[in-house]
Amino acid sequence: MMESYIKSGKIASKIRDEASKMITEGTLVIDLVEYVESEILKSGAEIAFPCNVSLNEVAAHYTSPANDQTAIQAGDMVKLDLGAMVDGYIADTAITIIADGNIDENYTQDEINLHEEIVEASEAGLEAAIATARAGIEVSKIGEAVHEAISEYKLNPIFNLTGHSLEQNNLHAGISIPNYDNHDHYILEEGQAVAIEPFATNGEGIVNDAPGHYIFSYLKSRPFRMKSTQRVLKYIQNNHRFVPFSGRWITNEFGERKGNIALKQLSEAMAVYAYAPLREKQNCFVSQKEHTLIIEKEGCTVTTI
Ligand code: CO
């Protein structure tokens, strides 16, 4: 088990660092996500969830639909969040990069300075969390450390987003790691795997659902009249039963029309869950940094360093 966590961690961190170099003015978001997903498969690992590339005020849960024309602009705050899985043991890691290019054309120097601080703050939050994590500690203490570190920048964490425990084939295994002291007294145990992901913003620190659904999870079997919807459901049950999948993978397999009709019917019937992109309430910029770690007696091992 530990060996698989280390292996998936190495794969995810290497691909994260390689893919970061593509984050620059003019890169299409779809090229970035398809690069990450194909590299995970090439490495022999499985994709633990669709590669998320969320821009600026969007904190998470965006991945490209088929034929996405979204291009990265100079100065965009780009969050790249990816997951690799070896024997079902998941590495989940994210980084925020401010896209280079002619930044001055899009932003004032004051805005650029602020954006750099927002990125630094989530990094500091993650460092504080890692320094705090060990067996026997309450998860709210980790949240407190994250909140304190981000507050030093006079910024807010995203209060309604959390890290999460990981188990075999299970990306969100029930325990949440908050980004502030939420008085959750759950105590971490030796050997547990957790993904910790502080988000920082100059806004209020609340995210709401934004339009569109690009990421889905299988929930349960349901009857459907339409043959093509039945076929899509069968395909999801066979290929994406445990971890989230991309709408793009479905439309690539079944065509845009059939795929999208099926996804709509499946989510309305709650056979699949549709995730909305999450946008900061005041449309302020959001940064994120995430590592996966294994809890130990005296500290932790970061698998995605
Ligand atoms: Co995560």
mmCIF file of C-alpha atoms and ligand atoms in Angstrom:
data_model
loop_
_atom_site.group_PDB
_atom_site.id
_atom_site.type_symbol
_atom_site.label_atom_id
_atom_site.label_comp_id
_atom_site.label_asym_id
_atom_site.label_seq_id
_atom_site.Cartn_x
_atom_site.Cartn_y
_atom_site.Cartn_z
ATOM 1 C CA MET A 1 0.000 0.000 0.000
ATOM 2 C CA MET A 2 2.680 2.493 1.070
ATOM 3 C CA GLU A 3 4.729 1.581 -1.996
ATOM 4 C CA SER A 4 1.783 2.342 -4.279
ATOM 5 C CA TYR A 5 1.175 5.704 -2.578
ATOM 6 C CA ILE A 6 4.836 6.607 -3.097
ATOM 7 C CA LYS A 7 4.705 5.465 -6.710
ATOM 8 C CA SER A 8 1.538 7.416 -7.595
ATOM 9 C CA GLY A 9 2.973 10.428 -5.748
ATOM 10 C CA LYS A 10 6.152 10.421 -7.832
ATOM 11 C CA ILE A 11 4.173 10.113 -11.069
ATOM 12 C CA ALA A 12 1.780 12.939 -10.151
ATOM 13 C CA SER A 13 4.495 15.342 -9.021
ATOM 14 C CA LYS A 14 6.627 14.773 -12.103
ATOM 15 C CA ILE A 15 3.680 15.378 -14.450
ATOM 16 C CA ARG A 16 2.603 18.442 -12.412
ATOM 17 C CA ASP A 17 6.061 19.968 -12.780
ATOM 18 C CA GLU A 18 6.307 19.155 -16.502
ATOM 19 C CA ALA A 19 2.807 20.455 -17.231
ATOM 20 C CA SER A 20 3.497 23.685 -15.292
ATOM 21 C CA LYS A 21 5.904 24.690 -18.050
ATOM 22 C CA MET A 22 2.982 24.773 -20.498
ATOM 23 C CA ILE A 23 1.167 27.401 -18.410
ATOM 24 C CA THR A 24 1.878 30.466 -20.489
ATOM 25 C CA GLU A 25 0.034 33.010 -22.652
ATOM 26 C CA GLY A 26 -1.832 31.365 -25.539
ATOM 27 C CA THR A 27 -1.845 27.735 -24.334
ATOM 28 C CA LEU A 28 -5.253 26.126 -24.797
ATOM 29 C CA VAL A 29 -6.640 24.715 -21.544
ATOM 30 C CA ILE A 30 -7.682 21.548 -23.380
ATOM 31 C CA ASP A 31 -4.073 20.951 -24.525
ATOM 32 C CA LEU A 32 -2.918 21.221 -20.916
ATOM 33 C CA VAL A 33 -5.533 18.817 -19.519
ATOM 34 C CA GLU A 34 -5.064 16.311 -22.332
ATOM 35 C CA TYR A 35 -1.293 16.413 -21.856
ATOM 36 C CA VAL A 36 -1.664 15.677 -18.125
ATOM 37 C CA GLU A 37 -4.207 12.892 -18.606
ATOM 38 C CA SER A 38 -2.238 11.180 -21.386
ATOM 39 C CA GLU A 39 1.013 11.382 -19.376
ATOM 40 C CA ILE A 40 -0.682 9.728 -16.379
ATOM 41 C CA LEU A 41 -1.845 6.850 -18.591
ATOM 42 C CA LYS A 42 1.574 6.596 -20.300
ATOM 43 C CA SER A 43 3.223 6.228 -16.884
ATOM 44 C CA GLY A 44 1.155 3.086 -16.265
ATOM 45 C CA ALA A 45 -0.973 4.748 -13.573
ATOM 46 C CA GLU A 46 -4.699 5.440 -13.814
ATOM 47 C CA ILE A 47 -6.379 8.857 -13.794
ATOM 48 C CA ALA A 48 -7.844 9.492 -10.335
ATOM 49 C CA PHE A 49 -10.008 12.389 -11.602
ATOM 50 C CA PRO A 50 -10.147 14.599 -14.708
ATOM 51 C CA CYS A 51 -7.330 17.137 -14.778
ATOM 52 C CA ASN A 52 -8.765 20.400 -13.374
ATOM 53 C CA VAL A 53 -7.548 23.701 -14.793
ATOM 54 C CA SER A 54 -9.403 26.511 -13.066
ATOM 55 C CA LEU A 55 -8.676 30.138 -13.940
ATOM 56 C CA ASN A 56 -8.669 33.290 -11.800
ATOM 57 C CA GLU A 57 -11.890 33.557 -9.713
ATOM 58 C CA VAL A 58 -12.772 29.894 -10.366
ATOM 59 C CA ALA A 59 -11.330 27.875 -7.493
ATOM 60 C CA ALA A 60 -11.878 24.323 -8.740
ATOM 61 C CA HIS A 61 -13.901 21.786 -10.738
ATOM 62 C CA TYR A 62 -13.310 23.070 -14.242
ATOM 63 C CA THR A 63 -11.994 20.741 -16.906
ATOM 64 C CA SER A 64 -12.241 21.269 -20.646
ATOM 65 C CA PRO A 65 -15.277 20.032 -22.542
ATOM 66 C CA ALA A 66 -14.561 18.660 -26.050
ATOM 67 C CA ASN A 67 -13.364 21.403 -28.413
ATOM 68 C CA ASP A 68 -12.775 23.867 -25.564
ATOM 69 C CA GLN A 69 -11.394 27.069 -27.097
ATOM 70 C CA THR A 70 -10.414 28.614 -23.733
ATOM 71 C CA ALA A 71 -6.881 29.974 -23.983
ATOM 72 C CA ILE A 72 -4.681 31.026 -21.089
ATOM 73 C CA GLN A 73 -4.052 34.801 -21.019
ATOM 74 C CA ALA A 74 -0.932 36.492 -19.693
ATOM 75 C CA GLY A 75 -1.321 37.048 -15.943
ATOM 76 C CA ASP A 76 -4.082 34.467 -15.471
ATOM 77 C CA MET A 77 -4.000 32.710 -12.094
ATOM 78 C CA VAL A 78 -3.977 29.091 -13.272
ATOM 79 C CA LYS A 79 -4.723 26.272 -10.844
ATOM 80 C CA LEU A 80 -3.616 22.874 -12.113
ATOM 81 C CA ASP A 81 -5.024 20.019 -10.020
ATOM 82 C CA LEU A 82 -4.352 16.411 -11.004
ATOM 83 C CA GLY A 83 -4.576 12.910 -9.620
ATOM 84 C CA ALA A 84 -2.823 9.632 -10.419
ATOM 85 C CA MET A 85 -3.716 6.230 -9.041
ATOM 86 C CA VAL A 86 -1.564 3.080 -8.664
ATOM 87 C CA ASP A 87 -3.465 -0.052 -7.574
ATOM 88 C CA GLY A 88 -6.201 2.346 -6.462
ATOM 89 C CA TYR A 89 -3.873 4.373 -4.200
ATOM 90 C CA ILE A 90 -4.225 8.016 -5.102
ATOM 91 C CA ALA A 91 -1.871 10.968 -5.338
ATOM 92 C CA ASP A 92 -3.713 14.295 -5.515
ATOM 93 C CA THR A 93 -1.663 17.452 -6.064
ATOM 94 C CA ALA A 94 -2.196 21.010 -7.255
ATOM 95 C CA ILE A 95 -0.148 24.078 -8.038
ATOM 96 C CA THR A 96 -0.967 27.669 -8.985
ATOM 97 C CA ILE A 97 1.008 29.463 -11.665
ATOM 98 C CA ILE A 98 0.603 33.024 -12.863
ATOM 99 C CA ALA A 99 0.832 32.655 -16.644
ATOM 100 C CA ASP A 100 3.704 34.600 -18.107
ATOM 101 C CA GLY A 101 3.577 36.654 -21.284
ATOM 102 C CA ASN A 102 2.733 40.353 -21.614
ATOM 103 C CA ILE A 103 1.259 40.577 -18.125
ATOM 104 C CA ASP A 104 1.552 44.376 -18.018
ATOM 105 C CA GLU A 105 -0.942 44.642 -20.866
ATOM 106 C CA ASN A 106 -3.665 42.981 -18.775
ATOM 107 C CA TYR A 107 -2.863 44.032 -15.199
ATOM 108 C CA THR A 108 -1.394 46.952 -13.242
ATOM 109 C CA GLN A 109 1.779 46.388 -11.220
ATOM 110 C CA ASP A 110 -0.306 46.587 -8.007
ATOM 111 C CA GLU A 111 -2.580 43.818 -9.250
ATOM 112 C CA ILE A 112 0.393 41.660 -10.224
ATOM 113 C CA ASN A 113 1.918 42.116 -6.756
ATOM 114 C CA LEU A 114 -1.366 41.184 -5.097
ATOM 115 C CA HIS A 115 -1.750 38.090 -7.280
ATOM 116 C CA GLU A 116 1.750 36.937 -6.396
ATOM 117 C CA GLU A 117 0.886 37.298 -2.709
ATOM 118 C CA ILE A 118 -2.298 35.266 -3.150
ATOM 119 C CA VAL A 119 -0.218 32.459 -4.666
ATOM 120 C CA GLU A 120 2.372 32.693 -1.864
ATOM 121 C CA ALA A 121 -0.357 32.603 0.783
ATOM 122 C CA SER A 122 -1.763 29.219 -0.268
ATOM 123 C CA GLU A 123 1.809 27.871 -0.413
ATOM 124 C CA ALA A 124 2.401 29.136 3.128
ATOM 125 C CA GLY A 125 -0.903 27.603 4.193
ATOM 126 C CA LEU A 126 0.142 24.205 2.861
ATOM 127 C CA GLU A 127 3.555 24.420 4.519
ATOM 128 C CA ALA A 128 1.907 25.233 7.845
ATOM 129 C CA ALA A 129 -0.461 22.285 7.417
ATOM 130 C CA ILE A 130 2.392 19.883 6.663
ATOM 131 C CA ALA A 131 4.321 21.138 9.693
ATOM 132 C CA THR A 132 1.269 20.460 11.879
ATOM 133 C CA ALA A 133 0.124 17.098 10.505
ATOM 134 C CA ARG A 134 0.898 14.014 12.607
ATOM 135 C CA ALA A 135 -0.921 11.127 14.246
ATOM 136 C CA GLY A 136 -3.025 12.257 17.212
ATOM 137 C CA ILE A 137 -3.781 15.767 15.991
ATOM 138 C CA GLU A 138 -7.296 17.122 15.465
ATOM 139 C CA VAL A 139 -8.052 18.112 11.888
ATOM 140 C CA SER A 140 -9.266 21.513 13.125
ATOM 141 C CA LYS A 141 -5.713 22.208 14.363
ATOM 142 C CA ILE A 142 -4.455 21.803 10.806
ATOM 143 C CA GLY A 143 -7.203 24.149 9.657
ATOM 144 C CA GLU A 144 -6.175 26.660 12.287
ATOM 145 C CA ALA A 145 -2.562 26.555 11.071
ATOM 146 C CA VAL A 146 -3.648 27.086 7.462
ATOM 147 C CA HIS A 147 -5.906 30.003 8.385
ATOM 148 C CA GLU A 148 -3.160 31.650 10.485
ATOM 149 C CA ALA A 149 -0.570 31.374 7.716
ATOM 150 C CA ILE A 150 -2.917 32.852 5.102
ATOM 151 C CA SER A 151 -4.064 35.620 7.491
ATOM 152 C CA GLU A 152 -0.480 36.855 7.731
ATOM 153 C CA TYR A 153 -0.918 37.995 4.128
ATOM 154 C CA LYS A 154 -4.179 39.775 5.099
ATOM 155 C CA LEU A 155 -5.969 37.296 2.851
ATOM 156 C CA ASN A 156 -8.671 34.684 3.452
ATOM 157 C CA PRO A 157 -8.707 30.931 2.935
ATOM 158 C CA ILE A 158 -11.719 29.510 1.123
ATOM 159 C CA PHE A 159 -13.791 28.534 4.137
ATOM 160 C CA ASN A 160 -16.150 26.164 2.330
ATOM 161 C CA LEU A 161 -13.491 24.055 0.575
ATOM 162 C CA THR A 162 -11.524 21.334 2.346
ATOM 163 C CA GLY A 163 -8.872 18.701 1.897
ATOM 164 C CA HIS A 164 -9.945 15.094 2.207
ATOM 165 C CA SER A 165 -8.899 11.624 3.286
ATOM 166 C CA LEU A 166 -7.977 9.079 0.608
ATOM 167 C CA GLU A 167 -8.615 5.358 0.536
ATOM 168 C CA GLN A 168 -8.161 2.719 -2.113
ATOM 169 C CA ASN A 169 -10.258 3.755 -5.156
ATOM 170 C CA ASN A 170 -11.844 6.473 -3.056
ATOM 171 C CA LEU A 171 -10.924 10.116 -3.668
ATOM 172 C CA HIS A 172 -13.078 11.605 -0.899
ATOM 173 C CA ALA A 173 -13.037 8.961 1.823
ATOM 174 C CA GLY A 174 -15.138 10.780 4.408
ATOM 175 C CA ILE A 175 -12.768 12.881 6.507
ATOM 176 C CA SER A 176 -12.395 16.580 5.673
ATOM 177 C CA ILE A 177 -9.333 18.701 6.402
ATOM 178 C CA PRO A 178 -10.635 22.252 6.854
ATOM 179 C CA ASN A 179 -8.801 25.455 5.934
ATOM 180 C CA TYR A 180 -9.760 27.119 9.245
ATOM 181 C CA ASP A 181 -10.587 25.978 12.784
ATOM 182 C CA ASN A 182 -14.059 24.541 12.217
ATOM 183 C CA HIS A 183 -14.083 22.732 15.593
ATOM 184 C CA ASP A 184 -13.987 19.307 13.925
ATOM 185 C CA HIS A 185 -12.373 17.202 16.640
ATOM 186 C CA TYR A 186 -11.653 14.193 14.426
ATOM 187 C CA ILE A 187 -8.164 12.885 15.267
ATOM 188 C CA LEU A 188 -5.808 11.724 12.503
ATOM 189 C CA GLU A 189 -4.298 8.246 12.810
ATOM 190 C CA GLU A 190 -0.962 6.814 11.788
ATOM 191 C CA GLY A 191 -1.024 5.444 8.224
ATOM 192 C CA GLN A 192 -3.945 7.550 7.005
ATOM 193 C CA ALA A 193 -3.575 9.217 3.610
ATOM 194 C CA VAL A 194 -4.878 12.750 3.248
ATOM 195 C CA ALA A 195 -4.850 15.395 0.530
ATOM 196 C CA ILE A 196 -4.461 18.871 2.005
ATOM 197 C CA GLU A 197 -5.382 21.802 -0.213
ATOM 198 C CA PRO A 198 -5.388 25.356 1.112
ATOM 199 C CA PHE A 199 -6.990 27.955 -1.150
ATOM 200 C CA ALA A 200 -6.254 31.678 -0.666
ATOM 201 C CA THR A 201 -8.142 34.730 -1.925
ATOM 202 C CA ASN A 202 -8.451 38.476 -1.462
ATOM 203 C CA GLY A 203 -12.224 37.986 -1.441
ATOM 204 C CA GLU A 204 -14.610 36.890 1.281
ATOM 205 C CA GLY A 205 -13.437 33.285 0.996
ATOM 206 C CA ILE A 206 -16.671 31.577 -0.033
ATOM 207 C CA VAL A 207 -17.212 29.724 -3.297
ATOM 208 C CA ASN A 208 -20.537 29.211 -5.044
ATOM 209 C CA ASP A 209 -21.602 27.044 -7.980
ATOM 210 C CA ALA A 210 -20.938 28.529 -11.409
ATOM 211 C CA PRO A 211 -22.747 27.483 -14.615
ATOM 212 C CA GLY A 212 -21.846 24.304 -16.510
ATOM 213 C CA HIS A 213 -20.966 20.757 -15.495
ATOM 214 C CA TYR A 214 -17.725 19.206 -16.712
ATOM 215 C CA ILE A 215 -16.908 16.627 -14.035
ATOM 216 C CA PHE A 216 -19.156 13.772 -12.909
ATOM 217 C CA SER A 217 -19.206 10.836 -10.475
ATOM 218 C CA TYR A 218 -21.124 7.589 -10.744
ATOM 219 C CA LEU A 219 -23.800 7.223 -8.034
ATOM 220 C CA LYS A 220 -26.166 4.323 -8.772
ATOM 221 C CA SER A 221 -27.948 2.308 -11.437
ATOM 222 C CA ARG A 222 -31.305 3.609 -12.720
ATOM 223 C CA PRO A 223 -33.618 2.506 -15.528
ATOM 224 C CA PHE A 224 -33.679 4.638 -18.717
ATOM 225 C CA ARG A 225 -35.947 4.505 -21.730
ATOM 226 C CA MET A 226 -33.372 5.792 -24.198
ATOM 227 C CA LYS A 227 -31.044 3.062 -25.447
ATOM 228 C CA SER A 228 -28.105 5.446 -25.836
ATOM 229 C CA THR A 229 -28.444 6.644 -22.231
ATOM 230 C CA GLN A 230 -28.475 3.016 -21.076
ATOM 231 C CA ARG A 231 -25.297 2.417 -23.077
ATOM 232 C CA VAL A 232 -23.562 5.442 -21.582
ATOM 233 C CA LEU A 233 -24.544 4.328 -18.076
ATOM 234 C CA LYS A 234 -23.161 0.825 -18.733
ATOM 235 C CA TYR A 235 -19.935 2.377 -20.028
ATOM 236 C CA ILE A 236 -19.613 4.543 -16.907
ATOM 237 C CA GLN A 237 -20.269 1.535 -14.656
ATOM 238 C CA ASN A 238 -17.559 -0.424 -16.462
ATOM 239 C CA ASN A 239 -14.939 2.317 -16.672
ATOM 240 C CA HIS A 240 -15.622 5.028 -14.077
ATOM 241 C CA ARG A 241 -17.443 3.325 -11.224
ATOM 242 C CA PHE A 242 -15.175 4.545 -8.417
ATOM 243 C CA VAL A 243 -13.589 7.888 -9.230
ATOM 244 C CA PRO A 244 -14.776 11.052 -11.030
ATOM 245 C CA PHE A 245 -14.799 11.272 -14.821
ATOM 246 C CA SER A 246 -14.881 14.002 -17.453
ATOM 247 C CA GLY A 247 -17.872 14.843 -19.648
ATOM 248 C CA ARG A 248 -15.291 15.149 -22.437
ATOM 249 C CA TRP A 249 -14.383 11.450 -22.110
ATOM 250 C CA ILE A 250 -18.047 10.553 -22.585
ATOM 251 C CA THR A 251 -18.635 12.825 -25.586
ATOM 252 C CA ASN A 252 -15.374 11.598 -27.152
ATOM 253 C CA GLU A 253 -16.713 8.046 -26.879
ATOM 254 C CA PHE A 254 -20.390 8.568 -27.808
ATOM 255 C CA GLY A 255 -20.394 11.858 -29.760
ATOM 256 C CA GLU A 256 -21.306 15.287 -28.446
ATOM 257 C CA ARG A 257 -25.066 15.060 -28.951
ATOM 258 C CA LYS A 258 -25.641 11.567 -27.540
ATOM 259 C CA GLY A 259 -23.088 12.035 -24.798
ATOM 260 C CA ASN A 260 -24.511 15.315 -23.559
ATOM 261 C CA ILE A 261 -28.145 14.125 -23.661
ATOM 262 C CA ALA A 262 -27.148 11.028 -21.677
ATOM 263 C CA LEU A 263 -25.161 13.031 -19.100
ATOM 264 C CA LYS A 264 -28.129 15.364 -18.604
ATOM 265 C CA GLN A 265 -30.574 12.467 -18.112
ATOM 266 C CA LEU A 266 -28.163 10.577 -15.872
ATOM 267 C CA SER A 267 -27.586 13.572 -13.607
ATOM 268 C CA GLU A 268 -31.287 14.484 -13.443
ATOM 269 C CA ALA A 269 -32.042 10.919 -12.330
ATOM 270 C CA MET A 270 -29.128 11.052 -9.841
ATOM 271 C CA ALA A 271 -27.439 8.068 -11.504
ATOM 272 C CA VAL A 272 -24.416 10.359 -11.717
ATOM 273 C CA TYR A 273 -23.491 13.436 -9.704
ATOM 274 C CA ALA A 274 -22.603 16.549 -11.720
ATOM 275 C CA TYR A 275 -20.025 18.886 -10.155
ATOM 276 C CA ALA A 276 -20.400 22.592 -10.838
ATOM 277 C CA PRO A 277 -17.292 24.766 -11.202
ATOM 278 C CA LEU A 278 -16.764 26.706 -7.955
ATOM 279 C CA ARG A 279 -16.357 30.466 -8.209
ATOM 280 C CA GLU A 280 -15.367 32.938 -5.509
ATOM 281 C CA LYS A 281 -18.470 34.809 -4.319
ATOM 282 C CA GLN A 282 -16.998 38.278 -4.935
ATOM 283 C CA ASN A 283 -15.271 37.174 -8.144
ATOM 284 C CA CYS A 284 -11.904 37.628 -6.472
ATOM 285 C CA PHE A 285 -8.843 35.649 -7.533
ATOM 286 C CA VAL A 286 -8.161 32.288 -5.878
ATOM 287 C CA SER A 287 -4.925 30.301 -5.544
ATOM 288 C CA GLN A 288 -4.526 26.671 -4.463
ATOM 289 C CA LYS A 289 -1.682 24.406 -3.457
ATOM 290 C CA GLU A 290 -2.121 20.740 -2.660
ATOM 291 C CA HIS A 291 -0.063 17.755 -1.597
ATOM 292 C CA THR A 292 -0.922 14.212 -0.593
ATOM 293 C CA LEU A 293 0.557 13.006 2.667
ATOM 294 C CA ILE A 294 0.702 9.902 4.790
ATOM 295 C CA ILE A 295 0.241 10.535 8.496
ATOM 296 C CA GLU A 296 2.991 9.225 10.762
ATOM 297 C CA LYS A 297 3.607 9.125 14.519
ATOM 298 C CA GLU A 298 5.878 12.161 14.550
ATOM 299 C CA GLY A 299 4.838 13.918 11.363
ATOM 300 C CA CYS A 300 4.073 12.880 7.803
ATOM 301 C CA THR A 301 5.521 11.789 4.478
ATOM 302 C CA VAL A 302 4.586 14.012 1.549
ATOM 303 C CA THR A 303 4.159 11.709 -1.456
ATOM 304 C CA THR A 304 3.760 14.429 -4.092
ATOM 305 C CA ILE A 305 6.730 16.644 -3.211
HETATM 306 CO CO CO B 1 -7.878 17.050 -3.552
#
